[in-house]
Short mmCIF file of C-alpha atoms and ligand atoms in Angstrom, two decimals:
data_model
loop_
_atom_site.label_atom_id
_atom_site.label_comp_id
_atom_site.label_asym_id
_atom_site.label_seq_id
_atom_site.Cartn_x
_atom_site.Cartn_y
_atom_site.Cartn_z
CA UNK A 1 111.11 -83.09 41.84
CA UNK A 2 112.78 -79.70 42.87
CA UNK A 3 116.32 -80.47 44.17
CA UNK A 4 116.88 -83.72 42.94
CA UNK A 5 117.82 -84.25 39.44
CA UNK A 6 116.21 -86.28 37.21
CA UNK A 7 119.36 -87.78 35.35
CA UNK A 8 121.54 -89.52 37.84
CA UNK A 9 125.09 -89.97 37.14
CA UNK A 10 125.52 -93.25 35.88
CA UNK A 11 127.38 -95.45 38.59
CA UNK A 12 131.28 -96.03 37.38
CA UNK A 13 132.24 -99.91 36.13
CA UNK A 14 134.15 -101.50 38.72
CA UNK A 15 137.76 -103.15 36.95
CA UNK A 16 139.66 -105.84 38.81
CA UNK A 17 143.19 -106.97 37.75
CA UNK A 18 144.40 -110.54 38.93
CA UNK A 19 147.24 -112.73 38.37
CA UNK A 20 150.58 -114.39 39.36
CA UNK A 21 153.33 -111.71 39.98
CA UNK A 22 155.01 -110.32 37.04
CA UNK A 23 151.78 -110.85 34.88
CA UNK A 24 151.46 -107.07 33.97
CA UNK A 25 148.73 -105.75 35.71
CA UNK A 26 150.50 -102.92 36.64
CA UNK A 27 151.13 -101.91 32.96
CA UNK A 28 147.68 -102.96 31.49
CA UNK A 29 145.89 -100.56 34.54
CA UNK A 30 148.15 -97.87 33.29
CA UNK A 31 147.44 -98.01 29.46
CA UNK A 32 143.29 -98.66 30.26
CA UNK A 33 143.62 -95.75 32.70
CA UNK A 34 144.95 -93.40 29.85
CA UNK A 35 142.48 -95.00 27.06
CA UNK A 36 139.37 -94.22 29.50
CA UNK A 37 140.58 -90.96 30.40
CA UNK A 38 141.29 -89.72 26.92
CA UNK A 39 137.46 -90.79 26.19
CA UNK A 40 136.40 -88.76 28.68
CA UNK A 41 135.72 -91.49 32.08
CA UNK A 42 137.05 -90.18 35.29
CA UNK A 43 139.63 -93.00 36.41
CA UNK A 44 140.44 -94.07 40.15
CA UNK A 45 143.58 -96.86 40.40
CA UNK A 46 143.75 -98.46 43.89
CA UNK A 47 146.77 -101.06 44.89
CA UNK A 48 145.91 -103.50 47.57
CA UNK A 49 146.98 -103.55 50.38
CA UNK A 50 146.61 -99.85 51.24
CA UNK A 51 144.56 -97.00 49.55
CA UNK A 52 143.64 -95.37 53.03
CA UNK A 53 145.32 -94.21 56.06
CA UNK A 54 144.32 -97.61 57.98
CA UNK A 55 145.07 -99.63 54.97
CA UNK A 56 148.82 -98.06 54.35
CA UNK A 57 149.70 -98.77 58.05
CA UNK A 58 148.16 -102.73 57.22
CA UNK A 59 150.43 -102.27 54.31
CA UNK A 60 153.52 -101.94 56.47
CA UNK A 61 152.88 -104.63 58.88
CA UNK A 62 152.24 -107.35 55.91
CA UNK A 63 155.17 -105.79 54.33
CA UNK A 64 157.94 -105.49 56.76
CA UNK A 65 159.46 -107.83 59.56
CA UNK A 66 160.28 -105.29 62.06
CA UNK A 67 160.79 -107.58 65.16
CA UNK A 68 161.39 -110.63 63.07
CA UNK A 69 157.54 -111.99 64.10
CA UNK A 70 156.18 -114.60 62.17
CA UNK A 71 153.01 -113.63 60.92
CA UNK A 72 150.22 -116.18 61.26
CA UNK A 73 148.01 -117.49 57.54
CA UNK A 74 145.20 -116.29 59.81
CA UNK A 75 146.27 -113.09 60.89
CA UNK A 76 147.97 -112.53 57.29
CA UNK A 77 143.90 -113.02 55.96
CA UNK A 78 142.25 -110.55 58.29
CA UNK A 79 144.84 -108.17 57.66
CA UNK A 80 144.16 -108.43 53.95
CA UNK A 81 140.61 -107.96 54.39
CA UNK A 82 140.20 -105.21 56.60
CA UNK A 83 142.31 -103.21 54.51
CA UNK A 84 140.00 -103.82 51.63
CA UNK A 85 136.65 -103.83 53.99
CA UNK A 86 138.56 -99.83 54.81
CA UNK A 87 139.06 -99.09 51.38
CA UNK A 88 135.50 -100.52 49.76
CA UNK A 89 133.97 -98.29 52.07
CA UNK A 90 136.36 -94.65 52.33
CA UNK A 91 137.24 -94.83 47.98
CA UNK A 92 135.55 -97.17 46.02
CA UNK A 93 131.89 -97.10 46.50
CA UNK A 94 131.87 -93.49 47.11
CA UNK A 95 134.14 -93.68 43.58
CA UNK A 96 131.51 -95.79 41.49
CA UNK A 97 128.52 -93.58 43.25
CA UNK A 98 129.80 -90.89 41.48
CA UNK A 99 130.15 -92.11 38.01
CA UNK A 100 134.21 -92.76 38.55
CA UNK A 101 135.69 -96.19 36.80
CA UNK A 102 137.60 -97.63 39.14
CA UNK A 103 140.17 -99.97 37.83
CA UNK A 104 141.84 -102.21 40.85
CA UNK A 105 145.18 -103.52 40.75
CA UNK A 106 144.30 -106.98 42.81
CA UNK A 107 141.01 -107.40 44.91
CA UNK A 108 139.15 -110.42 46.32
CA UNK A 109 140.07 -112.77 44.38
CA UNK A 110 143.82 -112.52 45.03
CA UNK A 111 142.88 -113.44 48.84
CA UNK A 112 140.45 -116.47 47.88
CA UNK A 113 143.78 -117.76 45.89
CA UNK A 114 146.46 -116.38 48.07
CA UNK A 115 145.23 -117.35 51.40
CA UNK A 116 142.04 -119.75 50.41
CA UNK A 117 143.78 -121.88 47.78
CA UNK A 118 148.31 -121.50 47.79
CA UNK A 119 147.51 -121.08 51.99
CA UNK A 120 146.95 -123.83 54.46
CA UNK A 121 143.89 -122.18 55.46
CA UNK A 122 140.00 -123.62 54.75
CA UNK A 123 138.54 -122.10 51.70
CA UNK A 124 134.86 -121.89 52.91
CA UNK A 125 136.47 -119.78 55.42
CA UNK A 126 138.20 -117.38 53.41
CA UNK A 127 135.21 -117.11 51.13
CA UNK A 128 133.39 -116.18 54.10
CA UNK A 129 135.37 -113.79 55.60
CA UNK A 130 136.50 -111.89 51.32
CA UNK A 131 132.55 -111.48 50.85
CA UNK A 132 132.00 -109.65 54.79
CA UNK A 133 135.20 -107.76 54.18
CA UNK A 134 133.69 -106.40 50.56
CA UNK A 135 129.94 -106.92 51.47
CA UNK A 136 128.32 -106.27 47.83
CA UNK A 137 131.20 -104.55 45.95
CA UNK A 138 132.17 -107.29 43.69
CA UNK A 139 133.88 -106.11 40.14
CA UNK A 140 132.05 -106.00 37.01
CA UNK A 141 134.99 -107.47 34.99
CA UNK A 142 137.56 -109.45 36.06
CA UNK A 143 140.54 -109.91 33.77
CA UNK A 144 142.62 -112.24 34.68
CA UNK A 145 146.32 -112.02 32.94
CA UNK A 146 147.17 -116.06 32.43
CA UNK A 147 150.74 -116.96 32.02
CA UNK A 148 153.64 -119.49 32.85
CA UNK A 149 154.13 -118.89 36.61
CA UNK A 150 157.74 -118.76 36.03
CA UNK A 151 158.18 -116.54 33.39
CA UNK A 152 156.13 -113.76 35.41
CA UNK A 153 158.33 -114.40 38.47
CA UNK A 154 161.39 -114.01 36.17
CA UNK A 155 159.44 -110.66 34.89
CA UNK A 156 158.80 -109.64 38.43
CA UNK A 157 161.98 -110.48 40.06
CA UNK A 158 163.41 -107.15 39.72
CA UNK A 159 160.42 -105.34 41.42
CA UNK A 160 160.18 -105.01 45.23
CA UNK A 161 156.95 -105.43 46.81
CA UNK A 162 155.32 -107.20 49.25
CA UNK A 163 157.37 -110.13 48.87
CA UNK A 164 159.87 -108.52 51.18
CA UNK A 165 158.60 -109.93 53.90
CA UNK A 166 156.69 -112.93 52.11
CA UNK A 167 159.56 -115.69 52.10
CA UNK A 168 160.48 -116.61 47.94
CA UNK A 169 158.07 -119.81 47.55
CA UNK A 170 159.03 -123.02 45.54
CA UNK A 171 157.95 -123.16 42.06
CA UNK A 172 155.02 -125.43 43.20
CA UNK A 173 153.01 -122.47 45.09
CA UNK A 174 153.28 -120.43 42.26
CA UNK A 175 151.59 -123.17 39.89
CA UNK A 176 149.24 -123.72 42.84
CA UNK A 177 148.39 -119.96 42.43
CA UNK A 178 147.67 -120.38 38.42
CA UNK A 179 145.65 -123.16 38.78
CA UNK A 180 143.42 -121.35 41.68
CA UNK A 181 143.06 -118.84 39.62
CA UNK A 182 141.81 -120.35 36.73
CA UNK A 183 139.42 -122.82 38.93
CA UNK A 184 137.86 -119.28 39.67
CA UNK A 185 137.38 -118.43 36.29
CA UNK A 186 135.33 -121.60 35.32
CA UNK A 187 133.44 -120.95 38.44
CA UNK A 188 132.68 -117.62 37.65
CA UNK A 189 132.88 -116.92 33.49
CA UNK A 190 130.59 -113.92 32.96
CA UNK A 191 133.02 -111.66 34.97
CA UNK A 192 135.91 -113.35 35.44
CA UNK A 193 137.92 -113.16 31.66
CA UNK A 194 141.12 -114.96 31.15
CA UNK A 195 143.72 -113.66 28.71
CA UNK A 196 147.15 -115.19 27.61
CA UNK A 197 149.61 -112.55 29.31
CA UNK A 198 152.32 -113.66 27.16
CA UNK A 199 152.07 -111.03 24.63
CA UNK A 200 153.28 -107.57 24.47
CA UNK A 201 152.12 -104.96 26.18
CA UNK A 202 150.47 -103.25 23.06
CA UNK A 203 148.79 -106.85 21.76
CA UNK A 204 147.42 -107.71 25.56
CA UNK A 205 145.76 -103.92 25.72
CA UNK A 206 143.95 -104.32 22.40
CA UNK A 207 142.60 -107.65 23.66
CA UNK A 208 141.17 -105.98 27.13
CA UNK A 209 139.67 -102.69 25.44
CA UNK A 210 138.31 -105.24 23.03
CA UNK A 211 136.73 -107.61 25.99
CA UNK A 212 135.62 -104.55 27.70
CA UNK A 213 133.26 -103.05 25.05
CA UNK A 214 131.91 -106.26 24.18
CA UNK A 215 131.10 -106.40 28.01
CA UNK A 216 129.41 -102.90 27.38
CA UNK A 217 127.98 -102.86 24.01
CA UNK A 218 125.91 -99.83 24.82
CA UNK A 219 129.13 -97.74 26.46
CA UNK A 220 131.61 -97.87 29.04
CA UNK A 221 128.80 -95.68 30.99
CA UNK A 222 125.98 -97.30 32.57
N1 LIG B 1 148.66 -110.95 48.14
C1 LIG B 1 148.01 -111.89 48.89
O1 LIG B 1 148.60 -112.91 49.28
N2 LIG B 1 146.69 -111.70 49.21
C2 LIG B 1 145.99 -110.60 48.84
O2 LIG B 1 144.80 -110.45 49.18
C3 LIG B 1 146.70 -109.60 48.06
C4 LIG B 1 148.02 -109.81 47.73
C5 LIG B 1 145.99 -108.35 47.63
C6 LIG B 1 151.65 -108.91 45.81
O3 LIG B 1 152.74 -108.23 45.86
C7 LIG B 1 151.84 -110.11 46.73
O4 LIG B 1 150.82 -110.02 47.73
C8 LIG B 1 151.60 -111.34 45.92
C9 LIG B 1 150.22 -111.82 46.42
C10 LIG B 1 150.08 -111.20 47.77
N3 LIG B 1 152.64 -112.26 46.05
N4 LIG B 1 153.04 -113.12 46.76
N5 LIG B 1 153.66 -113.98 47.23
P1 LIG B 1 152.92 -106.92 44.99
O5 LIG B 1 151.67 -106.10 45.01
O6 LIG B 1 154.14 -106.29 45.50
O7 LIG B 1 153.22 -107.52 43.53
P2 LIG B 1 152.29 -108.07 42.33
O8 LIG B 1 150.86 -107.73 42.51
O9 LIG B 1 152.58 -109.49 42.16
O10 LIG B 1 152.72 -107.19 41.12
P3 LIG B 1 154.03 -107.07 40.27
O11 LIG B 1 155.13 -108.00 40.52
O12 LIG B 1 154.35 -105.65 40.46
O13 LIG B 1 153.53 -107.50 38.84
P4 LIG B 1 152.45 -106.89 37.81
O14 LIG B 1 151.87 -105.60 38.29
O15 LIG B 1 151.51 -107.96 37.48
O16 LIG B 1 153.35 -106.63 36.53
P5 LIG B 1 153.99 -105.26 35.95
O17 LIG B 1 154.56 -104.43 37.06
O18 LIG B 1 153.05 -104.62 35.05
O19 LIG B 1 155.15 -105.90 35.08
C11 LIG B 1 156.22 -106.58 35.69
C12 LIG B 1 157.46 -106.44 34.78
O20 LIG B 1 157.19 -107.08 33.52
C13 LIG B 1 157.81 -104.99 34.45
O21 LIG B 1 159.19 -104.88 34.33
C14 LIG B 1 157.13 -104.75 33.08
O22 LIG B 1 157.77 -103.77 32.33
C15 LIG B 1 157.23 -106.12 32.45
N6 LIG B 1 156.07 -106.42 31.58
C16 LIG B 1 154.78 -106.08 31.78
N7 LIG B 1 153.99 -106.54 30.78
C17 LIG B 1 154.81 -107.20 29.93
C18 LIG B 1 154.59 -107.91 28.71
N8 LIG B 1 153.36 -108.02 28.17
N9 LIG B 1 155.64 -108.50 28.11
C19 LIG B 1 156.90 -108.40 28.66
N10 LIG B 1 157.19 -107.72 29.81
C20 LIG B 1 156.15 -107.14 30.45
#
């Protein structure tokens, strides 16, 4: 056994955020991040798209209109996923591998919505194309922050993101969005867990540190 150690770091638990804009994923990634780190866990936050050097430059095409080209559903899906396929593979799984929690601020699940469900494109497709992109880094836990689709969108409207370039949608996508996501959730219960986002800030954080450590009786380490 000389040179390899008999206790292997535990891998990291793997933390997805999803939701309609405005939901407050940013804000619940920030208080988890804090609650994990003052217990000790080494914390890694990634934003999609971007992450790496490939993925910020995928960032800026999906996010800007340079030459006023219309981008494609198709091309606007591959772009998605190869900036995730980059950043599965250069920060997350080396991340987990080394006993960091990595807590994601949108991953597959946003495409299989976004693009599979709101888009005009075929879902079996988009399936297809999410699981290649991520291969077998799926999340643990999924929470998914549930709310009135316009109530987020009034929460979000003051934020800029990538809905510069995204045109404003009519209510009806939005719904569309809610709906896909919670279709995904009764597809997928064990990880994917839906809370009512309309609560403050404080109340929605007890309920996901709650979730979580029933998820891990035995620890957040594995
Ligand atoms: N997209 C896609 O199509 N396919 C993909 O694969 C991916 C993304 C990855 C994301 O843009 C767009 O990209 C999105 C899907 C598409 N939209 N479209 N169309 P983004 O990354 O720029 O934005 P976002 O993900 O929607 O995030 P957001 O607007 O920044 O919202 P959030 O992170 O969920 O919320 P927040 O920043 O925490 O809070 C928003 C505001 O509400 C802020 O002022 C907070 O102080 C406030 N807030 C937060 N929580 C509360 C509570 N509990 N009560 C009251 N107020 C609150």
């Amino acid at each position: 056994m000389r040179g390899k150690s008999i206790m292997a770091t535990p891998p990291g638990i793997f933390i997805s955020f999803e939701g309609s804009e405005g939901c407050g994923k940013s804000t619940q990634i920030r208080s988890l991040r804090a609650r994990l780190e003052a217990e000790g866990g080494a914390v890694l936050v990634t934003r999609e798209p971007g992450g790496t050097a490939i993925g910020e430059k995928i960032r800026h095409l999906l996010q800007h209109d340079d030459d006023g080209d219309a981008m494609c559903p198709e091309t606007e899906l591959l772009l998605f996923t190869a900036s995730r396929a980059q950043l599965v593979r250069e920060v997350i799984a080396p991340a987990l591998a080394e006993g960091t929690h990595v807590l994601a601020d949108r991953f597959l699940d946003s495409t299989t919505v976004y693009q599979g469900i709101a888009r005009p494109l075929d879902y079996d497709a988009v399936v297809r194309v999410n699981r290649f992109a991520v291969g077998d880094c799926l999340p643990d836990v999924t929470f998914l922050l549930d709310m009135d689709s316009e109530a987020g969108r009034a929460r979000a409207k003051a934020r800029e993101g990538l809905r510069d370039r995204m045109e404003e949608e009519p209510p009806e996508f939005y719904e569309t969005v809610r709906r896909g996501y919670l279709r995904l959730a009764e597809e997928e219960p064990a990880r994917i867990r839906v809370l009512d986002a309309d609560a403050t800030p404080e109340m929605l954080a007890e309920r996901i540190w709650k979730t979580l450590n029933d998820c891990f009786p035995h620890g957040l380490s594995r």
